[in-house]
GROMACS .gro file of C-alpha atoms in nm:
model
  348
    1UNK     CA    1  -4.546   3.704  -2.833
    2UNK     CA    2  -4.268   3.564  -2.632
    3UNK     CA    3  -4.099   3.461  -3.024
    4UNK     CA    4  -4.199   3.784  -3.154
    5UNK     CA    5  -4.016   3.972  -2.827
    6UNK     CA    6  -3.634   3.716  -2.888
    7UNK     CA    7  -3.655   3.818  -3.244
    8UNK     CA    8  -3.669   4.202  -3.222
    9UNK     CA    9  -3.400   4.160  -2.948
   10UNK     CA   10  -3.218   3.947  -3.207
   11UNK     CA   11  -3.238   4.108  -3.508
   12UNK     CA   12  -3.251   4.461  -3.334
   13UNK     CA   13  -2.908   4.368  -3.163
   14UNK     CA   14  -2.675   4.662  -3.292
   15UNK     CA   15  -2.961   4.915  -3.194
   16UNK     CA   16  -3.073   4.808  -2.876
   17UNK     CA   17  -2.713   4.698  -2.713
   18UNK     CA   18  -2.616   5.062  -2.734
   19UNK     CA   19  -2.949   5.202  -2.617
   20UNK     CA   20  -2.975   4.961  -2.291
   21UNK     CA   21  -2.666   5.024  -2.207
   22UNK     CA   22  -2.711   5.403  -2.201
   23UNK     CA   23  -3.009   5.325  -2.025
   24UNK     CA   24  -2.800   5.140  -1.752
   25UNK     CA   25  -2.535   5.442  -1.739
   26UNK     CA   26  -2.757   5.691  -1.691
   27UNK     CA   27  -2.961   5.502  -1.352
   28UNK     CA   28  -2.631   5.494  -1.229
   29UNK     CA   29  -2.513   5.810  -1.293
   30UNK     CA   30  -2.836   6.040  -1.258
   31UNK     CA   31  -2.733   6.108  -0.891
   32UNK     CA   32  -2.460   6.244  -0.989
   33UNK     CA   33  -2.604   6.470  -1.248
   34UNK     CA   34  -2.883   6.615  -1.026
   35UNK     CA   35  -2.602   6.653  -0.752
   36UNK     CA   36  -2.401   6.910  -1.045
   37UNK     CA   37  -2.726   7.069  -1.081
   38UNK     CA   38  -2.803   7.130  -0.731
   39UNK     CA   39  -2.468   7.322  -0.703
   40UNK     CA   40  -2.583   7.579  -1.003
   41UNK     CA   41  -2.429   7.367  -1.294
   42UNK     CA   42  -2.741   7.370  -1.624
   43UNK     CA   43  -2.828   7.020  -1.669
   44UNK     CA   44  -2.689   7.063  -2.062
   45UNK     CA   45  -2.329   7.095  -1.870
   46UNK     CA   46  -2.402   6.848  -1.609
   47UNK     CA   47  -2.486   6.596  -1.798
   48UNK     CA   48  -2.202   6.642  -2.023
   49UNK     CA   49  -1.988   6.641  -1.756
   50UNK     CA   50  -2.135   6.271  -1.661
   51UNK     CA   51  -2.096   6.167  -1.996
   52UNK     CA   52  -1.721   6.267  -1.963
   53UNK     CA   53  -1.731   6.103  -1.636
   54UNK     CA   54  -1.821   5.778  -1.779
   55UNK     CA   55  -1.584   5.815  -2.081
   56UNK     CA   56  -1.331   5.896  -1.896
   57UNK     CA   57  -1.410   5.583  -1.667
   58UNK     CA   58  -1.422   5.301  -1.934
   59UNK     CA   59  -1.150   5.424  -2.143
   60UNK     CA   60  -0.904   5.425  -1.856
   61UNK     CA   61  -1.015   5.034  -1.804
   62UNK     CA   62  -0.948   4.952  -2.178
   63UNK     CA   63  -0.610   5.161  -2.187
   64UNK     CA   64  -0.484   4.979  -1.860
   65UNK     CA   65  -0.622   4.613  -2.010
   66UNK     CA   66  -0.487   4.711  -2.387
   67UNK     CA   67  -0.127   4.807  -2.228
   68UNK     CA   68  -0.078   4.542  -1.996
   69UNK     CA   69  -0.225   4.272  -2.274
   70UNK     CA   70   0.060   4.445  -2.507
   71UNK     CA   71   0.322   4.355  -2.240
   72UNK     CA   72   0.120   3.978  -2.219
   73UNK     CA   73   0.207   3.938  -2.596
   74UNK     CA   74   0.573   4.026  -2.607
   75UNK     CA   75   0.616   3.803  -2.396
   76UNK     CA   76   0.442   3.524  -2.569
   77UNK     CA   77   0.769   3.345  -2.720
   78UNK     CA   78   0.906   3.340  -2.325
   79UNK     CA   79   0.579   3.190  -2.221
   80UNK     CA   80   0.556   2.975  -2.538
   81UNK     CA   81   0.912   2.825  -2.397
   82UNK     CA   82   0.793   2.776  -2.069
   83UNK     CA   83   0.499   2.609  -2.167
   84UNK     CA   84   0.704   2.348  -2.419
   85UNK     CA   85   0.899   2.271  -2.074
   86UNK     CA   86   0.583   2.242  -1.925
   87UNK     CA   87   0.433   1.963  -2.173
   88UNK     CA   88   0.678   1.691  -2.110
   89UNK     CA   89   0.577   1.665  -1.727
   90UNK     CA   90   0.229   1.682  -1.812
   91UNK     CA   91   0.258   1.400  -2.081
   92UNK     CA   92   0.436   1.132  -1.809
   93UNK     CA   93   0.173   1.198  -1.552
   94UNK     CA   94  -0.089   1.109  -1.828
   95UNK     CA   95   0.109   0.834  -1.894
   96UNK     CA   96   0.106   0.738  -1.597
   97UNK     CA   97  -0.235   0.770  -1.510
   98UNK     CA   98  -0.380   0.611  -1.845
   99UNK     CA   99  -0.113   0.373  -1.970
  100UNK     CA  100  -0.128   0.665  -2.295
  101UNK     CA  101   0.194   0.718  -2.448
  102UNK     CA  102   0.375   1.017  -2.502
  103UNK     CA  103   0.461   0.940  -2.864
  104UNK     CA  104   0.084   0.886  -2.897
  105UNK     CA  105  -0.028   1.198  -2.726
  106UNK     CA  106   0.195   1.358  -2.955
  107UNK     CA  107   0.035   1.216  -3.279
  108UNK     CA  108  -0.289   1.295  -3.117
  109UNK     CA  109  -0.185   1.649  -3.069
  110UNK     CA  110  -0.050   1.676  -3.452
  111UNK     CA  111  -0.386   1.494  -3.599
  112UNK     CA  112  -0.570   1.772  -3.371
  113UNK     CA  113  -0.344   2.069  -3.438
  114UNK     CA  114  -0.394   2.218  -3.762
  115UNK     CA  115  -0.820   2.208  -3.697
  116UNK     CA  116  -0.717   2.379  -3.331
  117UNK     CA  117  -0.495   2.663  -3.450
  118UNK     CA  118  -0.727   2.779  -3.784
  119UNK     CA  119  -1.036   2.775  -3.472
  120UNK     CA  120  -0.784   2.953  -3.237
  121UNK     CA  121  -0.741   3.200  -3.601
  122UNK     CA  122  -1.119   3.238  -3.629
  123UNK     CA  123  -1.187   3.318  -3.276
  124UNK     CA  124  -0.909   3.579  -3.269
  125UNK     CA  125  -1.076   3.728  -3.598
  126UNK     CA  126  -1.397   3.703  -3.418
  127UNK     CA  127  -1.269   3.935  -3.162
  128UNK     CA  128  -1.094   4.178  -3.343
  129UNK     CA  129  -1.435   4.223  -3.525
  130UNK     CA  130  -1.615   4.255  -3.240
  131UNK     CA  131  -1.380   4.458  -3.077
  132UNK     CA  132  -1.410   4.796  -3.313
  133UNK     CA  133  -1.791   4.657  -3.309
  134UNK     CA  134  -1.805   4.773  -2.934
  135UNK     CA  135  -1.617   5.021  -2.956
  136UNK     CA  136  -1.846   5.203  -3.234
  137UNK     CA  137  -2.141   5.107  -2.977
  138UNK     CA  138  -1.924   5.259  -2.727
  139UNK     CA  139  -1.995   5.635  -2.882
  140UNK     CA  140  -2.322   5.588  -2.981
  141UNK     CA  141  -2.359   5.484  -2.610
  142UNK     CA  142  -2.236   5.809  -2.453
  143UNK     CA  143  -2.460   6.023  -2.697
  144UNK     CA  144  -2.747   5.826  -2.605
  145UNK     CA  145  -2.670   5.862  -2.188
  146UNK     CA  146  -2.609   6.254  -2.217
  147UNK     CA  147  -2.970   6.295  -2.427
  148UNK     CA  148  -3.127   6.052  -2.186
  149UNK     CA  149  -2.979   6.246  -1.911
  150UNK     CA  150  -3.102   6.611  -2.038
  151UNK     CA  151  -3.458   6.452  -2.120
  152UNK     CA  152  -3.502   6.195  -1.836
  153UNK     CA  153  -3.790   6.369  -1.674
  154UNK     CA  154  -3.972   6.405  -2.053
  155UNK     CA  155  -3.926   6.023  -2.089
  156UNK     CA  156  -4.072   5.983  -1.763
  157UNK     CA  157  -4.393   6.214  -1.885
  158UNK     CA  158  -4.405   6.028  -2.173
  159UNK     CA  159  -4.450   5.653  -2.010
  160UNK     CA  160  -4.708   5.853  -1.798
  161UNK     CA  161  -4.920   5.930  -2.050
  162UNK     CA  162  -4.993   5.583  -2.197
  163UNK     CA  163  -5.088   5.462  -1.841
  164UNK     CA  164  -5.474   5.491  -1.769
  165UNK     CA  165  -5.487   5.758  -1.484
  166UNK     CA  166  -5.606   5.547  -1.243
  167UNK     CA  167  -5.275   5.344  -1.269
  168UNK     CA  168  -5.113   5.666  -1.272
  169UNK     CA  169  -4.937   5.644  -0.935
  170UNK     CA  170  -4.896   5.260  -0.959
  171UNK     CA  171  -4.676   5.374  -1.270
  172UNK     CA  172  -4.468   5.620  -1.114
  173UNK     CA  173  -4.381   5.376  -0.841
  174UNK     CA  174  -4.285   5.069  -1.130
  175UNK     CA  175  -4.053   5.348  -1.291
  176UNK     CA  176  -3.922   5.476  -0.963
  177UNK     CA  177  -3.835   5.152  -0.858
  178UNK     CA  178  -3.670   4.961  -1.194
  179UNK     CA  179  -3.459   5.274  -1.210
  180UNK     CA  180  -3.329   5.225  -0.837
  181UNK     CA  181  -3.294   4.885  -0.899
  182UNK     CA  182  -3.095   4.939  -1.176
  183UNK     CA  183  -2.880   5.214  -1.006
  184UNK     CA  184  -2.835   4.981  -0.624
  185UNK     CA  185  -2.720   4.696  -0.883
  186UNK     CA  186  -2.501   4.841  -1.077
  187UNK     CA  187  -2.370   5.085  -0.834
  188UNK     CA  188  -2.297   4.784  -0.605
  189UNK     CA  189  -2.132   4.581  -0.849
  190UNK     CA  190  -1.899   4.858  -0.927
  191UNK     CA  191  -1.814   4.820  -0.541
  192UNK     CA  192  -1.799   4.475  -0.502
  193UNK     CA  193  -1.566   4.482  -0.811
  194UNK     CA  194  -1.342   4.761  -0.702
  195UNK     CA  195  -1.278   4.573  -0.321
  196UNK     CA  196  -1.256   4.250  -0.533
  197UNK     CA  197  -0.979   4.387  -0.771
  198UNK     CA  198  -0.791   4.593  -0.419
  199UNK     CA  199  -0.823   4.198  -0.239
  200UNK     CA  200  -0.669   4.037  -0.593
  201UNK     CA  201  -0.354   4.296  -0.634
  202UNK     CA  202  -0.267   4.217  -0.296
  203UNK     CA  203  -0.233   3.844  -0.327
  204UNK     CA  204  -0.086   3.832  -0.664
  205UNK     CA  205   0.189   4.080  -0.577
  206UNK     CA  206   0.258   3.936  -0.265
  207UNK     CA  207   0.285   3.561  -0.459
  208UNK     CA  208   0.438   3.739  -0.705
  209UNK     CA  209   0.286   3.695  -0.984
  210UNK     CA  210   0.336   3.827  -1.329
  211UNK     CA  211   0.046   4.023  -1.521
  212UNK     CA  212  -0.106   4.114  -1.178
  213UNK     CA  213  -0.235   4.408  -1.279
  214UNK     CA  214  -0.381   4.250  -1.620
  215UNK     CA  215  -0.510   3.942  -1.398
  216UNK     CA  216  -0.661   4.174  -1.129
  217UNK     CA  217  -0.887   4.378  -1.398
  218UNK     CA  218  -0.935   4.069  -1.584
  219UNK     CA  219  -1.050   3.909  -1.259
  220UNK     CA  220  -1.255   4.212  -1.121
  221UNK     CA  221  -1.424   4.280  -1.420
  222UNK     CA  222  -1.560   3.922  -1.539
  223UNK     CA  223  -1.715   3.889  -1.206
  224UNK     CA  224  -2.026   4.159  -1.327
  225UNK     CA  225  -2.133   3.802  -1.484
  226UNK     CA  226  -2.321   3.614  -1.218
  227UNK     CA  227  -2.173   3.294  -1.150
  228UNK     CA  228  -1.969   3.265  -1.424
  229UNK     CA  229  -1.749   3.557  -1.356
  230UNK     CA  230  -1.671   3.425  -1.008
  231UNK     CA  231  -1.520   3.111  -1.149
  232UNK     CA  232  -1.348   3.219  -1.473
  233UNK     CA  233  -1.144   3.542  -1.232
  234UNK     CA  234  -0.994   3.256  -1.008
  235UNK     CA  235  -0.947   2.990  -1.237
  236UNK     CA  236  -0.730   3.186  -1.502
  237UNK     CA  237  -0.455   3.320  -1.277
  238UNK     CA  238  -0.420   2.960  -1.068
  239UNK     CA  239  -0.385   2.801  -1.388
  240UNK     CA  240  -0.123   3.101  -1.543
  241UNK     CA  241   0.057   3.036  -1.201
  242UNK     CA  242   0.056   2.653  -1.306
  243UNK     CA  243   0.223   2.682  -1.655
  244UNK     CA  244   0.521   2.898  -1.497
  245UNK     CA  245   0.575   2.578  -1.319
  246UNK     CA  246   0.521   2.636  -0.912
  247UNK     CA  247   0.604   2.385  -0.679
  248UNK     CA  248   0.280   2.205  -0.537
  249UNK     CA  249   0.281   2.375  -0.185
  250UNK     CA  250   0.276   2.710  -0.367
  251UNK     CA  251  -0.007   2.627  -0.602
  252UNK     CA  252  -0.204   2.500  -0.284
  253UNK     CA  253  -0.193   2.843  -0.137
  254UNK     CA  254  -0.260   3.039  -0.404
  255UNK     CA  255  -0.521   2.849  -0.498
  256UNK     CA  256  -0.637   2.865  -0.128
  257UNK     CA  257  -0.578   3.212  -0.087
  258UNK     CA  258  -0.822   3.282  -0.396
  259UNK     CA  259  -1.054   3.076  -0.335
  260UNK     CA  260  -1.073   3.228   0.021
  261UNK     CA  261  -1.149   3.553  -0.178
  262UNK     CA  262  -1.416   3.454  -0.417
  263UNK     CA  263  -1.560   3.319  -0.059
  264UNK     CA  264  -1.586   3.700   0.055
  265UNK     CA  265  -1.712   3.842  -0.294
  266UNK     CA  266  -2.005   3.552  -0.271
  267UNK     CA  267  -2.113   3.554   0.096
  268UNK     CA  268  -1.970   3.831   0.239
  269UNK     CA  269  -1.964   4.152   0.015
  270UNK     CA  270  -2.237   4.070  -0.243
  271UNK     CA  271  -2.478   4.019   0.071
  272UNK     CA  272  -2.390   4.321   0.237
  273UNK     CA  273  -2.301   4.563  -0.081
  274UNK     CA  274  -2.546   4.415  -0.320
  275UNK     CA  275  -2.829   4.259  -0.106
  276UNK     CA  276  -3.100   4.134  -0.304
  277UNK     CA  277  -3.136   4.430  -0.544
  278UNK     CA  278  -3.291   4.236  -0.800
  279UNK     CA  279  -3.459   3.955  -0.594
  280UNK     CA  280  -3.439   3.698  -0.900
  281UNK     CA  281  -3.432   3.332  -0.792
  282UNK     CA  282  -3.075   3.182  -0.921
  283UNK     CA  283  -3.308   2.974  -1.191
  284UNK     CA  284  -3.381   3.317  -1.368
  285UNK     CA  285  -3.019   3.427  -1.303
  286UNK     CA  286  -2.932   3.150  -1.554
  287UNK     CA  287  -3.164   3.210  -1.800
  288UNK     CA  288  -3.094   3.590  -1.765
  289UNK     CA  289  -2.762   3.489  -1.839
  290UNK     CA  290  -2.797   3.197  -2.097
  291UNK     CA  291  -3.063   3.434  -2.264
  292UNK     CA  292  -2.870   3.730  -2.300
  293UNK     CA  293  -2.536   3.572  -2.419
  294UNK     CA  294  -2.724   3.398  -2.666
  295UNK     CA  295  -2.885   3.723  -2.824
  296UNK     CA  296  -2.627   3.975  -2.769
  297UNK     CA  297  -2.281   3.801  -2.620
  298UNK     CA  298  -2.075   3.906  -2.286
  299UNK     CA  299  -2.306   4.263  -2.262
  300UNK     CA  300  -2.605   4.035  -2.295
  301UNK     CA  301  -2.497   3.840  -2.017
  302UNK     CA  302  -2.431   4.153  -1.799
  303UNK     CA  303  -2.753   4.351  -1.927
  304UNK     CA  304  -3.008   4.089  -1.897
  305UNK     CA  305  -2.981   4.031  -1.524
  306UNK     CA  306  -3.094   4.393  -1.430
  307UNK     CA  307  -3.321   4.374  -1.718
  308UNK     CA  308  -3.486   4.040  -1.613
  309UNK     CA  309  -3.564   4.206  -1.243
  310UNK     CA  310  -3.720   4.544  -1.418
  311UNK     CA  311  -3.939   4.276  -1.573
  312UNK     CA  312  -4.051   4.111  -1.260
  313UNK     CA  313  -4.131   4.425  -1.137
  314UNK     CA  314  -4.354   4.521  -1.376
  315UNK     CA  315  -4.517   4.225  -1.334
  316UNK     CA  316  -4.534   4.249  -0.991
  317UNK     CA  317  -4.806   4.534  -1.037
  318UNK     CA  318  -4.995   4.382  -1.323
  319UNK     CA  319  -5.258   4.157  -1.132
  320UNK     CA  320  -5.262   3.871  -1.464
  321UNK     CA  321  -4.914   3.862  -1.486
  322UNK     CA  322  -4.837   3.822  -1.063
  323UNK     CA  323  -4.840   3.455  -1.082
  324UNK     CA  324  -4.494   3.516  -1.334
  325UNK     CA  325  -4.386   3.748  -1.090
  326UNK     CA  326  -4.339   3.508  -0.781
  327UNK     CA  327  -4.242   3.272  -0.985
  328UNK     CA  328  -3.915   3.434  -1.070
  329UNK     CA  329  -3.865   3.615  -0.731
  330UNK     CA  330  -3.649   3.465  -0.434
  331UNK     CA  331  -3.916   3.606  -0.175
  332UNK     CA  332  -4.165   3.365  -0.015
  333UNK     CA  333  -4.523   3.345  -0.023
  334UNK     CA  334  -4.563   3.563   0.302
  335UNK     CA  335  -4.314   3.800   0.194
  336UNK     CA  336  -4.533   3.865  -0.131
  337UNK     CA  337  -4.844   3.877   0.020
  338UNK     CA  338  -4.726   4.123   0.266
  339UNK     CA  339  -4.532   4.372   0.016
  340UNK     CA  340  -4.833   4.365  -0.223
  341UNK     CA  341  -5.106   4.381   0.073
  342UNK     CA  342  -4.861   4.726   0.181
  343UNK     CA  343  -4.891   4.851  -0.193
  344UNK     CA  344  -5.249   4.836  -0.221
  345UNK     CA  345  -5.271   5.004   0.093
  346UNK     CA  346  -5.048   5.264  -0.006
  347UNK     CA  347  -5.241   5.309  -0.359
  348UNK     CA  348  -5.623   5.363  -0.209
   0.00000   0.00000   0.00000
């Protein structure tokens, strides 16, 4: 079963990344669709509009991170001659440190060179590929939301009707809840993102560094990844700030100052903004994450997360399946006993 389940996700990859994803954008933006309709707007127009919203949205992000990567590239030969300045001082302190030298790292790096550049080739091709990949998922993503939008209460119906009426209310409570948890998460991330991105401008312009704008969407964005995204958003601008050669007591502050911030995204703001939304323990996190960038890359390892915790909630209110449920929440024994003791209250 489990197989059977990783190959359809697999093999179904160009059908279902799309389709989640729409899924995803419409949670979050459903609010904002019944809000249009509540002022008069036909849900045909307001959901258009949402679609535009979210259009709108992304491809501002990929103009801003296209233009300032263009600016990134020209300058490539300066950086290229910064970096070559760069090389000798790293060499000596290897030297020093290892009794290596330089005229031997330098073979090393010419016996190594020609098998690094044609993988550096294949990795750009990669992208490039994958790049006009997403972006043709991209469109068949917004036609998906605004149909899913226009029908959402039909879907609902139709889920409905394959649940025994007994369960009936059990099942409108699952739905109700995996698409709040859905909206809180991704709603919040958008948050902690945006005050991430605000906190990151400041430093870097203040420490003046170049690309901050690049670095700061860079930086916000990669951080939807749990974990990983932290780590990779301050990492990549201390170590651009290394290679344009800053004095040690400069590099200590930066590197200070940002790790000071990811300090606030992880115990401060994702706490208080995010909360536990999708009460997975940090095992599952992983394997959400490993999972999903396994089967369908980067989105995978965005997608899976929220995905994973609609899972545990469904089997959170299938009695065979409970045992799985605990297993991957962060609550305690009490805490379970408690919500699910509440539930079946609520139920008879």
């Amino acid at each position: 079963m489990v197989l059977a389940l990783i190959a359809i996700l697999y093999l179904g990859e160009s059908f279902l990344k799309p389709i989640t994803l729409a899924f995803f954008f419409a949670t979050l933006m459903k609010p904002v669709c019944v809000l249009f309709e509540k002022w008069g707007i036909g849900r045909v127009i307001a959901s258009l509009l949402c679609t535009v919203i979210v259009f709108l949205s992304v491809s501002g992000l990929i103009f801003l991170i296209v233009r300032q990567a263009s600016e990134f590239a020209d300058d490539l030969p300066e950086l290229a001659e910064e970096i070559k300045g760069f090389i000798p001082e790293v060499q000596n302190k290897i030297a020093s440190s290892t009794g290596v030298s330089t005229t031997q790292q330098s073979q090393m790096f010419e016996d190594q060179s020609d098998g690094i550049f044609e993988g550096l080739q294949t990795y750009v091709q990669g992208i490039l590929q994958n790049t006009f990949t997403t972006f043709g998922h991209f469109f068949l993503t917004l036609v998906y939301l605004f149909l899913f939008l226009i029908h959402r209460s039909k879907f609902k119906k139709v889920i409905l009707k394959y649940i025994h009426h007994k369960n009936r209310e059990n099942g409108h409570k699952v739905i109700d809840k995996a698409a709040s948890v859905s909206h809180h998460y991704l709603w919040g991330r958008i948050k902690v993102m945006t005050i991430l991105g605000i906190m990151y401008l400041i430093t870097f312009l203040v420490f003046d560094i170049r690309y901050a704008l690049l670095f700061t969407i860079l930086g916000a964005l990669i951080t939807i990844i749990p974990y990983i995204g932290p780590l990779l958003s301050g990492v990549l601008p201390v170590a651009f700030a290394l290679l344009e050669g800053n004095d040690t007591s400069f590099m200590l502050l930066f590197a200070t100052v940002i790790l000071i911030i990811q300090l606030i995204e992880s115990y401060i703001l994702e706490p208080w903004i995010i909360g536990n939304e999708v009460s997975l323990t940090p095992l599952f996190i992983i394997i959400a994450i490993i999972i999903g960038g396994m089967l369908w890359g980067i989105l995978g390892m965005i997608l899976f997360v929220p995905l994973f915790a609609i899972v545990k909630i469904i089997f959170d209110h299938i009695e065979k399946f409970r045992p799985l449920a605990f297993l991957m929440s962060n609550v305690d024994d009490a805490s379970v006993s408690n919500r699910l003791k509440e539930e079946k209250e609520y139920l008879t």
